[in-house]
Amino acid sequence: MPSLYDIKPAFQRFLQPVLDACIAWRISANALTALALGLSIAGGAMLWVSGGAAWALLCYLPLLFLRMALNALDGLVARQTGTSSRAGMIFNEVADITSDVAMYVPFLAVIGVDYVALLAAVLTGVVVELSGIWRLKGDGYRAYHGPLGKSDRAFAFGLLAVLLLVSLPMLLVTVYLVTLTAMHLLTIRNRLVRPVGPPPGN
């Protein structure tokens, strides 16, 4: 099934000028990871405090794109500056999962969102990432299989923001969230059993 990971190399080329600037200004990979985490927490807090206001949902779209750009840049900076480390990898994985929870749980602030369906989608997304990390232990490579990896999930929740902005009936929103959960379960299965290797763009 197609995944946004398939366009990762093209996205990295798009970010090349920003990458060059980060290296020139000696911005570390961990600093970029921390910035992505901080923006995610701030964005989630904004949505929660606003009570799921339309303006906050609208702000989520550029925030999610910026987060994905920072997530791509931190790995590129680490590789090109030779600063990759186990500690940095752990920080990146923890920050990614924390960012997901911080940005997606606050959708509960939108009146009418089914909290069981939303939390199921968020929690299975966390398990997706943990299952990818698990493959490192036995196979030496992290699993990035789809159909709903980190970038795909960011797109999916960005689409959720759009659906809420256009006042899609909540029953259909619930169906959408249940579909995301089902796709997460398929992704978990794929990451646990399918062969692994270097991620796209490496």
JSON list of C-alpha atoms in Angstrom, two decimals:
[
{"chain": "A", "resi": 1, "resn": "MET", "atom": "CA", "xyz": [0.00, 0.00, 0.00]},
{"chain": "A", "resi": 2, "resn": "PRO", "atom": "CA", "xyz": [1.38, 3.48, -0.87]},
{"chain": "A", "resi": 3, "resn": "SER", "atom": "CA", "xyz": [2.89, 5.44, 2.02]},
{"chain": "A", "resi": 4, "resn": "LEU", "atom": "CA", "xyz": [4.32, 8.92, 2.48]},
{"chain": "A", "resi": 5, "resn": "TYR", "atom": "CA", "xyz": [7.60, 7.16, 3.31]},
{"chain": "A", "resi": 6, "resn": "ASP", "atom": "CA", "xyz": [7.83, 6.45, -0.43]},
{"chain": "A", "resi": 7, "resn": "ILE", "atom": "CA", "xyz": [8.40, 10.16, -1.08]},
{"chain": "A", "resi": 8, "resn": "LYS", "atom": "CA", "xyz": [10.88, 10.60, 1.78]},
{"chain": "A", "resi": 9, "resn": "PRO", "atom": "CA", "xyz": [13.91, 11.00, -0.53]},
{"chain": "A", "resi": 10, "resn": "ALA", "atom": "CA", "xyz": [12.12, 13.73, -2.52]},
{"chain": "A", "resi": 11, "resn": "PHE", "atom": "CA", "xyz": [11.07, 15.48, 0.70]},
{"chain": "A", "resi": 12, "resn": "GLN", "atom": "CA", "xyz": [14.67, 15.37, 1.92]},
{"chain": "A", "resi": 13, "resn": "ARG", "atom": "CA", "xyz": [15.84, 17.01, -1.31]},
{"chain": "A", "resi": 14, "resn": "PHE", "atom": "CA", "xyz": [13.19, 19.69, -0.83]},
{"chain": "A", "resi": 15, "resn": "LEU", "atom": "CA", "xyz": [14.63, 20.39, 2.63]},
{"chain": "A", "resi": 16, "resn": "GLN", "atom": "CA", "xyz": [18.25, 20.54, 1.42]},
{"chain": "A", "resi": 17, "resn": "PRO", "atom": "CA", "xyz": [18.59, 24.36, 1.67]},
{"chain": "A", "resi": 18, "resn": "VAL", "atom": "CA", "xyz": [17.25, 24.28, 5.23]},
{"chain": "A", "resi": 19, "resn": "LEU", "atom": "CA", "xyz": [19.57, 21.37, 6.04]},
{"chain": "A", "resi": 20, "resn": "ASP", "atom": "CA", "xyz": [22.55, 23.32, 4.73]},
{"chain": "A", "resi": 21, "resn": "ALA", "atom": "CA", "xyz": [21.57, 26.29, 6.89]},
{"chain": "A", "resi": 22, "resn": "CYS", "atom": "CA", "xyz": [21.21, 24.11, 10.00]},
{"chain": "A", "resi": 23, "resn": "ILE", "atom": "CA", "xyz": [24.67, 22.66, 9.47]},
{"chain": "A", "resi": 24, "resn": "ALA", "atom": "CA", "xyz": [26.18, 26.09, 8.78]},
{"chain": "A", "resi": 25, "resn": "TRP", "atom": "CA", "xyz": [24.61, 27.50, 11.95]},
{"chain": "A", "resi": 26, "resn": "ARG", "atom": "CA", "xyz": [25.65, 24.40, 13.93]},
{"chain": "A", "resi": 27, "resn": "ILE", "atom": "CA", "xyz": [22.11, 23.54, 14.97]},
{"chain": "A", "resi": 28, "resn": "SER", "atom": "CA", "xyz": [22.25, 20.05, 16.45]},
{"chain": "A", "resi": 29, "resn": "ALA", "atom": "CA", "xyz": [19.95, 17.16, 15.62]},
{"chain": "A", "resi": 30, "resn": "ASN", "atom": "CA", "xyz": [18.80, 17.01, 19.24]},
{"chain": "A", "resi": 31, "resn": "ALA", "atom": "CA", "xyz": [17.90, 20.72, 19.13]},
{"chain": "A", "resi": 32, "resn": "LEU", "atom": "CA", "xyz": [15.68, 20.08, 16.11]},
{"chain": "A", "resi": 33, "resn": "THR", "atom": "CA", "xyz": [14.07, 17.10, 17.86]},
{"chain": "A", "resi": 34, "resn": "ALA", "atom": "CA", "xyz": [13.44, 19.24, 20.94]},
{"chain": "A", "resi": 35, "resn": "LEU", "atom": "CA", "xyz": [11.94, 22.01, 18.81]},
{"chain": "A", "resi": 36, "resn": "ALA", "atom": "CA", "xyz": [9.56, 19.54, 17.14]},
{"chain": "A", "resi": 37, "resn": "LEU", "atom": "CA", "xyz": [8.54, 18.22, 20.56]},
{"chain": "A", "resi": 38, "resn": "GLY", "atom": "CA", "xyz": [8.01, 21.72, 21.95]},
{"chain": "A", "resi": 39, "resn": "LEU", "atom": "CA", "xyz": [5.88, 22.76, 18.98]},
{"chain": "A", "resi": 40, "resn": "SER", "atom": "CA", "xyz": [3.79, 19.60, 19.31]},
{"chain": "A", "resi": 41, "resn": "ILE", "atom": "CA", "xyz": [3.13, 20.19, 23.01]},
{"chain": "A", "resi": 42, "resn": "ALA", "atom": "CA", "xyz": [2.34, 23.86, 22.38]},
{"chain": "A", "resi": 43, "resn": "GLY", "atom": "CA", "xyz": [-0.01, 22.97, 19.51]},
{"chain": "A", "resi": 44, "resn": "GLY", "atom": "CA", "xyz": [-1.83, 20.37, 21.58]},
{"chain": "A", "resi": 45, "resn": "ALA", "atom": "CA", "xyz": [-2.17, 22.77, 24.49]},
{"chain": "A", "resi": 46, "resn": "MET", "atom": "CA", "xyz": [-3.53, 25.42, 22.12]},
{"chain": "A", "resi": 47, "resn": "LEU", "atom": "CA", "xyz": [-6.20, 23.05, 20.79]},
{"chain": "A", "resi": 48, "resn": "TRP", "atom": "CA", "xyz": [-7.14, 21.87, 24.28]},
{"chain": "A", "resi": 49, "resn": "VAL", "atom": "CA", "xyz": [-7.32, 25.31, 25.89]},
{"chain": "A", "resi": 50, "resn": "SER", "atom": "CA", "xyz": [-9.30, 26.71, 22.95]},
{"chain": "A", "resi": 51, "resn": "GLY", "atom": "CA", "xyz": [-11.90, 23.99, 23.39]},
{"chain": "A", "resi": 52, "resn": "GLY", "atom": "CA", "xyz": [-11.28, 22.71, 19.88]},
{"chain": "A", "resi": 53, "resn": "ALA", "atom": "CA", "xyz": [-11.85, 26.10, 18.26]},
{"chain": "A", "resi": 54, "resn": "ALA", "atom": "CA", "xyz": [-11.84, 26.35, 14.47]},
{"chain": "A", "resi": 55, "resn": "TRP", "atom": "CA", "xyz": [-8.82, 28.66, 14.44]},
{"chain": "A", "resi": 56, "resn": "ALA", "atom": "CA", "xyz": [-6.82, 26.14, 16.49]},
{"chain": "A", "resi": 57, "resn": "LEU", "atom": "CA", "xyz": [-7.77, 23.31, 14.12]},
{"chain": "A", "resi": 58, "resn": "LEU", "atom": "CA", "xyz": [-6.68, 25.47, 11.20]},
{"chain": "A", "resi": 59, "resn": "CYS", "atom": "CA", "xyz": [-3.31, 26.09, 12.88]},
{"chain": "A", "resi": 60, "resn": "TYR", "atom": "CA", "xyz": [-2.78, 22.33, 13.12]},
{"chain": "A", "resi": 61, "resn": "LEU", "atom": "CA", "xyz": [-2.19, 21.97, 9.38]},
{"chain": "A", "resi": 62, "resn": "PRO", "atom": "CA", "xyz": [1.04, 24.05, 9.17]},
{"chain": "A", "resi": 63, "resn": "LEU", "atom": "CA", "xyz": [2.10, 22.77, 12.60]},
{"chain": "A", "resi": 64, "resn": "LEU", "atom": "CA", "xyz": [1.92, 19.15, 11.45]},
{"chain": "A", "resi": 65, "resn": "PHE", "atom": "CA", "xyz": [3.89, 19.95, 8.30]},
{"chain": "A", "resi": 66, "resn": "LEU", "atom": "CA", "xyz": [6.53, 21.81, 10.32]},
{"chain": "A", "resi": 67, "resn": "ARG", "atom": "CA", "xyz": [6.80, 18.92, 12.75]},
{"chain": "A", "resi": 68, "resn": "MET", "atom": "CA", "xyz": [7.35, 16.44, 9.91]},
{"chain": "A", "resi": 69, "resn": "ALA", "atom": "CA", "xyz": [9.98, 18.72, 8.37]},
{"chain": "A", "resi": 70, "resn": "LEU", "atom": "CA", "xyz": [11.83, 18.95, 11.68]},
{"chain": "A", "resi": 71, "resn": "ASN", "atom": "CA", "xyz": [11.58, 15.18, 12.12]},
{"chain": "A", "resi": 72, "resn": "ALA", "atom": "CA", "xyz": [13.23, 14.71, 8.73]},
{"chain": "A", "resi": 73, "resn": "LEU", "atom": "CA", "xyz": [15.88, 17.34, 9.38]},
{"chain": "A", "resi": 74, "resn": "ASP", "atom": "CA", "xyz": [17.06, 15.95, 12.72]},
{"chain": "A", "resi": 75, "resn": "GLY", "atom": "CA", "xyz": [18.05, 12.63, 11.17]},
{"chain": "A", "resi": 76, "resn": "LEU", "atom": "CA", "xyz": [19.69, 14.32, 8.18]},
{"chain": "A", "resi": 77, "resn": "VAL", "atom": "CA", "xyz": [21.72, 16.63, 10.41]},
{"chain": "A", "resi": 78, "resn": "ALA", "atom": "CA", "xyz": [22.83, 13.74, 12.62]},
{"chain": "A", "resi": 79, "resn": "ARG", "atom": "CA", "xyz": [24.01, 11.68, 9.63]},
{"chain": "A", "resi": 80, "resn": "GLN", "atom": "CA", "xyz": [25.71, 14.48, 7.72]},
{"chain": "A", "resi": 81, "resn": "THR", "atom": "CA", "xyz": [27.55, 15.82, 10.77]},
{"chain": "A", "resi": 82, "resn": "GLY", "atom": "CA", "xyz": [28.48, 12.40, 12.10]},
{"chain": "A", "resi": 83, "resn": "THR", "atom": "CA", "xyz": [26.72, 13.03, 15.40]},
{"chain": "A", "resi": 84, "resn": "SER", "atom": "CA", "xyz": [24.36, 10.05, 15.40]},
{"chain": "A", "resi": 85, "resn": "SER", "atom": "CA", "xyz": [24.29, 8.34, 18.79]},
{"chain": "A", "resi": 86, "resn": "ARG", "atom": "CA", "xyz": [22.29, 5.80, 20.75]},
{"chain": "A", "resi": 87, "resn": "ALA", "atom": "CA", "xyz": [21.20, 8.53, 23.18]},
{"chain": "A", "resi": 88, "resn": "GLY", "atom": "CA", "xyz": [20.06, 10.71, 20.29]},
{"chain": "A", "resi": 89, "resn": "MET", "atom": "CA", "xyz": [18.12, 7.81, 18.78]},
{"chain": "A", "resi": 90, "resn": "ILE", "atom": "CA", "xyz": [16.36, 7.13, 22.09]},
{"chain": "A", "resi": 91, "resn": "PHE", "atom": "CA", "xyz": [15.55, 10.83, 22.53]},
{"chain": "A", "resi": 92, "resn": "ASN", "atom": "CA", "xyz": [14.16, 10.97, 19.01]},
{"chain": "A", "resi": 93, "resn": "GLU", "atom": "CA", "xyz": [11.92, 7.92, 19.50]},
{"chain": "A", "resi": 94, "resn": "VAL", "atom": "CA", "xyz": [10.61, 9.13, 22.86]},
{"chain": "A", "resi": 95, "resn": "ALA", "atom": "CA", "xyz": [10.03, 12.62, 21.44]},
{"chain": "A", "resi": 96, "resn": "ASP", "atom": "CA", "xyz": [8.13, 11.21, 18.44]},
{"chain": "A", "resi": 97, "resn": "ILE", "atom": "CA", "xyz": [5.76, 9.20, 20.61]},
{"chain": "A", "resi": 98, "resn": "THR", "atom": "CA", "xyz": [5.30, 12.06, 23.07]},
{"chain": "A", "resi": 99, "resn": "SER", "atom": "CA", "xyz": [4.60, 14.45, 20.20]},
{"chain": "A", "resi": 100, "resn": "ASP", "atom": "CA", "xyz": [1.95, 12.12, 18.78]},
{"chain": "A", "resi": 101, "resn": "VAL", "atom": "CA", "xyz": [0.15, 11.92, 22.12]},
{"chain": "A", "resi": 102, "resn": "ALA", "atom": "CA", "xyz": [0.51, 15.67, 22.74]},
{"chain": "A", "resi": 103, "resn": "MET", "atom": "CA", "xyz": [-0.96, 16.61, 19.36]},
{"chain": "A", "resi": 104, "resn": "TYR", "atom": "CA", "xyz": [-3.66, 13.99, 18.89]},
{"chain": "A", "resi": 105, "resn": "VAL", "atom": "CA", "xyz": [-5.26, 13.49, 22.32]},
{"chain": "A", "resi": 106, "resn": "PRO", "atom": "CA", "xyz": [-6.39, 17.17, 22.44]},
{"chain": "A", "resi": 107, "resn": "PHE", "atom": "CA", "xyz": [-8.84, 16.46, 19.61]},
{"chain": "A", "resi": 108, "resn": "LEU", "atom": "CA", "xyz": [-11.00, 15.32, 22.54]},
{"chain": "A", "resi": 109, "resn": "ALA", "atom": "CA", "xyz": [-11.60, 19.02, 23.17]},
{"chain": "A", "resi": 110, "resn": "VAL", "atom": "CA", "xyz": [-13.77, 19.17, 20.05]},
{"chain": "A", "resi": 111, "resn": "ILE", "atom": "CA", "xyz": [-17.37, 18.72, 21.17]},
{"chain": "A", "resi": 112, "resn": "GLY", "atom": "CA", "xyz": [-18.85, 15.46, 19.91]},
{"chain": "A", "resi": 113, "resn": "VAL", "atom": "CA", "xyz": [-15.63, 13.56, 19.19]},
{"chain": "A", "resi": 114, "resn": "ASP", "atom": "CA", "xyz": [-15.96, 9.96, 20.40]},
{"chain": "A", "resi": 115, "resn": "TYR", "atom": "CA", "xyz": [-13.28, 9.66, 23.07]},
{"chain": "A", "resi": 116, "resn": "VAL", "atom": "CA", "xyz": [-13.05, 5.86, 22.84]},
{"chain": "A", "resi": 117, "resn": "ALA", "atom": "CA", "xyz": [-12.52, 5.95, 19.07]},
{"chain": "A", "resi": 118, "resn": "LEU", "atom": "CA", "xyz": [-9.99, 8.77, 19.33]},
{"chain": "A", "resi": 119, "resn": "LEU", "atom": "CA", "xyz": [-7.99, 7.21, 22.16]},
{"chain": "A", "resi": 120, "resn": "ALA", "atom": "CA", "xyz": [-7.96, 3.87, 20.34]},
{"chain": "A", "resi": 121, "resn": "ALA", "atom": "CA", "xyz": [-6.51, 5.57, 17.27]},
{"chain": "A", "resi": 122, "resn": "VAL", "atom": "CA", "xyz": [-3.88, 7.38, 19.33]},
{"chain": "A", "resi": 123, "resn": "LEU", "atom": "CA", "xyz": [-2.86, 4.38, 21.44]},
{"chain": "A", "resi": 124, "resn": "THR", "atom": "CA", "xyz": [-2.58, 2.01, 18.49]},
{"chain": "A", "resi": 125, "resn": "GLY", "atom": "CA", "xyz": [-0.44, 4.67, 16.82]},
{"chain": "A", "resi": 126, "resn": "VAL", "atom": "CA", "xyz": [1.91, 4.52, 19.81]},
{"chain": "A", "resi": 127, "resn": "VAL", "atom": "CA", "xyz": [2.08, 0.73, 19.49]},
{"chain": "A", "resi": 128, "resn": "VAL", "atom": "CA", "xyz": [2.93, 1.15, 15.80]},
{"chain": "A", "resi": 129, "resn": "GLU", "atom": "CA", "xyz": [6.05, 3.11, 16.75]},
{"chain": "A", "resi": 130, "resn": "LEU", "atom": "CA", "xyz": [6.97, 0.68, 19.53]},
{"chain": "A", "resi": 131, "resn": "SER", "atom": "CA", "xyz": [6.64, -2.27, 17.15]},
{"chain": "A", "resi": 132, "resn": "GLY", "atom": "CA", "xyz": [8.99, -0.54, 14.73]},
{"chain": "A", "resi": 133, "resn": "ILE", "atom": "CA", "xyz": [11.56, -0.05, 17.48]},
{"chain": "A", "resi": 134, "resn": "TRP", "atom": "CA", "xyz": [11.17, -3.67, 18.62]},
{"chain": "A", "resi": 135, "resn": "ARG", "atom": "CA", "xyz": [12.64, -4.95, 15.35]},
{"chain": "A", "resi": 136, "resn": "LEU", "atom": "CA", "xyz": [15.94, -3.23, 16.18]},
{"chain": "A", "resi": 137, "resn": "LYS", "atom": "CA", "xyz": [16.59, -5.82, 18.88]},
{"chain": "A", "resi": 138, "resn": "GLY", "atom": "CA", "xyz": [16.47, -8.88, 16.68]},
{"chain": "A", "resi": 139, "resn": "ASP", "atom": "CA", "xyz": [17.11, -7.57, 13.17]},
{"chain": "A", "resi": 140, "resn": "GLY", "atom": "CA", "xyz": [19.32, -4.52, 13.61]},
{"chain": "A", "resi": 141, "resn": "TYR", "atom": "CA", "xyz": [16.97, -2.25, 11.66]},
{"chain": "A", "resi": 142, "resn": "ARG", "atom": "CA", "xyz": [13.93, -0.27, 12.72]},
{"chain": "A", "resi": 143, "resn": "ALA", "atom": "CA", "xyz": [10.74, -1.25, 10.88]},
{"chain": "A", "resi": 144, "resn": "TYR", "atom": "CA", "xyz": [9.06, 1.50, 8.85]},
{"chain": "A", "resi": 145, "resn": "HIS", "atom": "CA", "xyz": [6.30, -0.48, 7.13]},
{"chain": "A", "resi": 146, "resn": "GLY", "atom": "CA", "xyz": [2.91, 1.08, 6.41]},
{"chain": "A", "resi": 147, "resn": "PRO", "atom": "CA", "xyz": [0.15, 1.61, 5.70]},
{"chain": "A", "resi": 148, "resn": "LEU", "atom": "CA", "xyz": [0.07, 4.13, 8.58]},
{"chain": "A", "resi": 149, "resn": "GLY", "atom": "CA", "xyz": [3.51, 5.19, 9.73]},
{"chain": "A", "resi": 150, "resn": "LYS", "atom": "CA", "xyz": [4.41, 8.44, 11.47]},
{"chain": "A", "resi": 151, "resn": "SER", "atom": "CA", "xyz": [4.16, 10.70, 8.41]},
{"chain": "A", "resi": 152, "resn": "ASP", "atom": "CA", "xyz": [0.98, 9.00, 7.18]},
{"chain": "A", "resi": 153, "resn": "ARG", "atom": "CA", "xyz": [-0.51, 9.38, 10.65]},
{"chain": "A", "resi": 154, "resn": "ALA", "atom": "CA", "xyz": [0.31, 13.10, 10.71]},
{"chain": "A", "resi": 155, "resn": "PHE", "atom": "CA", "xyz": [-1.44, 13.46, 7.36]},
{"chain": "A", "resi": 156, "resn": "ALA", "atom": "CA", "xyz": [-4.41, 11.46, 8.67]},
{"chain": "A", "resi": 157, "resn": "PHE", "atom": "CA", "xyz": [-4.81, 13.65, 11.74]},
{"chain": "A", "resi": 158, "resn": "GLY", "atom": "CA", "xyz": [-4.37, 16.76, 9.62]},
{"chain": "A", "resi": 159, "resn": "LEU", "atom": "CA", "xyz": [-7.25, 15.46, 7.52]},
{"chain": "A", "resi": 160, "resn": "LEU", "atom": "CA", "xyz": [-9.19, 14.89, 10.75]},
{"chain": "A", "resi": 161, "resn": "ALA", "atom": "CA", "xyz": [-8.74, 18.58, 11.55]},
{"chain": "A", "resi": 162, "resn": "VAL", "atom": "CA", "xyz": [-10.11, 19.46, 8.11]},
{"chain": "A", "resi": 163, "resn": "LEU", "atom": "CA", "xyz": [-13.09, 17.13, 8.54]},
{"chain": "A", "resi": 164, "resn": "LEU", "atom": "CA", "xyz": [-13.91, 18.77, 11.86]},
{"chain": "A", "resi": 165, "resn": "LEU", "atom": "CA", "xyz": [-13.50, 22.23, 10.34]},
{"chain": "A", "resi": 166, "resn": "VAL", "atom": "CA", "xyz": [-16.09, 21.45, 7.66]},
{"chain": "A", "resi": 167, "resn": "SER", "atom": "CA", "xyz": [-18.43, 20.02, 10.32]},
{"chain": "A", "resi": 168, "resn": "LEU", "atom": "CA", "xyz": [-18.51, 16.45, 9.06]},
{"chain": "A", "resi": 169, "resn": "PRO", "atom": "CA", "xyz": [-21.20, 14.52, 10.99]},
{"chain": "A", "resi": 170, "resn": "MET", "atom": "CA", "xyz": [-19.67, 13.04, 14.14]},
{"chain": "A", "resi": 171, "resn": "LEU", "atom": "CA", "xyz": [-20.81, 9.54, 13.20]},
{"chain": "A", "resi": 172, "resn": "LEU", "atom": "CA", "xyz": [-18.62, 9.74, 10.10]},
{"chain": "A", "resi": 173, "resn": "VAL", "atom": "CA", "xyz": [-15.76, 11.17, 12.18]},
{"chain": "A", "resi": 174, "resn": "THR", "atom": "CA", "xyz": [-16.05, 8.12, 14.44]},
{"chain": "A", "resi": 175, "resn": "VAL", "atom": "CA", "xyz": [-16.01, 5.80, 11.42]},
{"chain": "A", "resi": 176, "resn": "TYR", "atom": "CA", "xyz": [-12.88, 7.61, 10.21]},
{"chain": "A", "resi": 177, "resn": "LEU", "atom": "CA", "xyz": [-11.16, 7.13, 13.58]},
{"chain": "A", "resi": 178, "resn": "VAL", "atom": "CA", "xyz": [-12.10, 3.45, 13.67]},
{"chain": "A", "resi": 179, "resn": "THR", "atom": "CA", "xyz": [-10.61, 3.10, 10.18]},
{"chain": "A", "resi": 180, "resn": "LEU", "atom": "CA", "xyz": [-7.37, 4.68, 11.41]},
{"chain": "A", "resi": 181, "resn": "THR", "atom": "CA", "xyz": [-7.27, 2.18, 14.27]},
{"chain": "A", "resi": 182, "resn": "ALA", "atom": "CA", "xyz": [-7.76, -0.71, 11.85]},
{"chain": "A", "resi": 183, "resn": "MET", "atom": "CA", "xyz": [-4.95, 0.61, 9.66]},
{"chain": "A", "resi": 184, "resn": "HIS", "atom": "CA", "xyz": [-2.72, 0.93, 12.71]},
{"chain": "A", "resi": 185, "resn": "LEU", "atom": "CA", "xyz": [-3.38, -2.70, 13.59]},
{"chain": "A", "resi": 186, "resn": "LEU", "atom": "CA", "xyz": [-2.40, -3.74, 10.07]},
{"chain": "A", "resi": 187, "resn": "THR", "atom": "CA", "xyz": [0.74, -1.60, 10.33]},
{"chain": "A", "resi": 188, "resn": "ILE", "atom": "CA", "xyz": [1.67, -3.25, 13.64]},
{"chain": "A", "resi": 189, "resn": "ARG", "atom": "CA", "xyz": [1.31, -6.65, 12.03]},
{"chain": "A", "resi": 190, "resn": "ASN", "atom": "CA", "xyz": [3.45, -5.60, 9.06]},
{"chain": "A", "resi": 191, "resn": "ARG", "atom": "CA", "xyz": [6.18, -4.15, 11.26]},
{"chain": "A", "resi": 192, "resn": "LEU", "atom": "CA", "xyz": [6.39, -7.26, 13.38]},
{"chain": "A", "resi": 193, "resn": "VAL", "atom": "CA", "xyz": [6.51, -9.86, 10.61]},
{"chain": "A", "resi": 194, "resn": "ARG", "atom": "CA", "xyz": [7.75, -8.33, 7.36]},
{"chain": "A", "resi": 195, "resn": "PRO", "atom": "CA", "xyz": [11.46, -8.11, 6.42]},
{"chain": "A", "resi": 196, "resn": "VAL", "atom": "CA", "xyz": [13.30, -4.95, 7.50]},
{"chain": "A", "resi": 197, "resn": "GLY", "atom": "CA", "xyz": [16.17, -2.95, 6.04]},
{"chain": "A", "resi": 198, "resn": "PRO", "atom": "CA", "xyz": [17.50, 0.61, 5.81]},
{"chain": "A", "resi": 199, "resn": "PRO", "atom": "CA", "xyz": [14.71, 3.23, 5.64]},
{"chain": "A", "resi": 200, "resn": "PRO", "atom": "CA", "xyz": [14.06, 5.20, 2.43]},
{"chain": "A", "resi": 201, "resn": "GLY", "atom": "CA", "xyz": [16.47, 8.08, 1.96]},
{"chain": "A", "resi": 202, "resn": "ASN", "atom": "CA", "xyz": [19.34, 6.40, 3.84]}
]
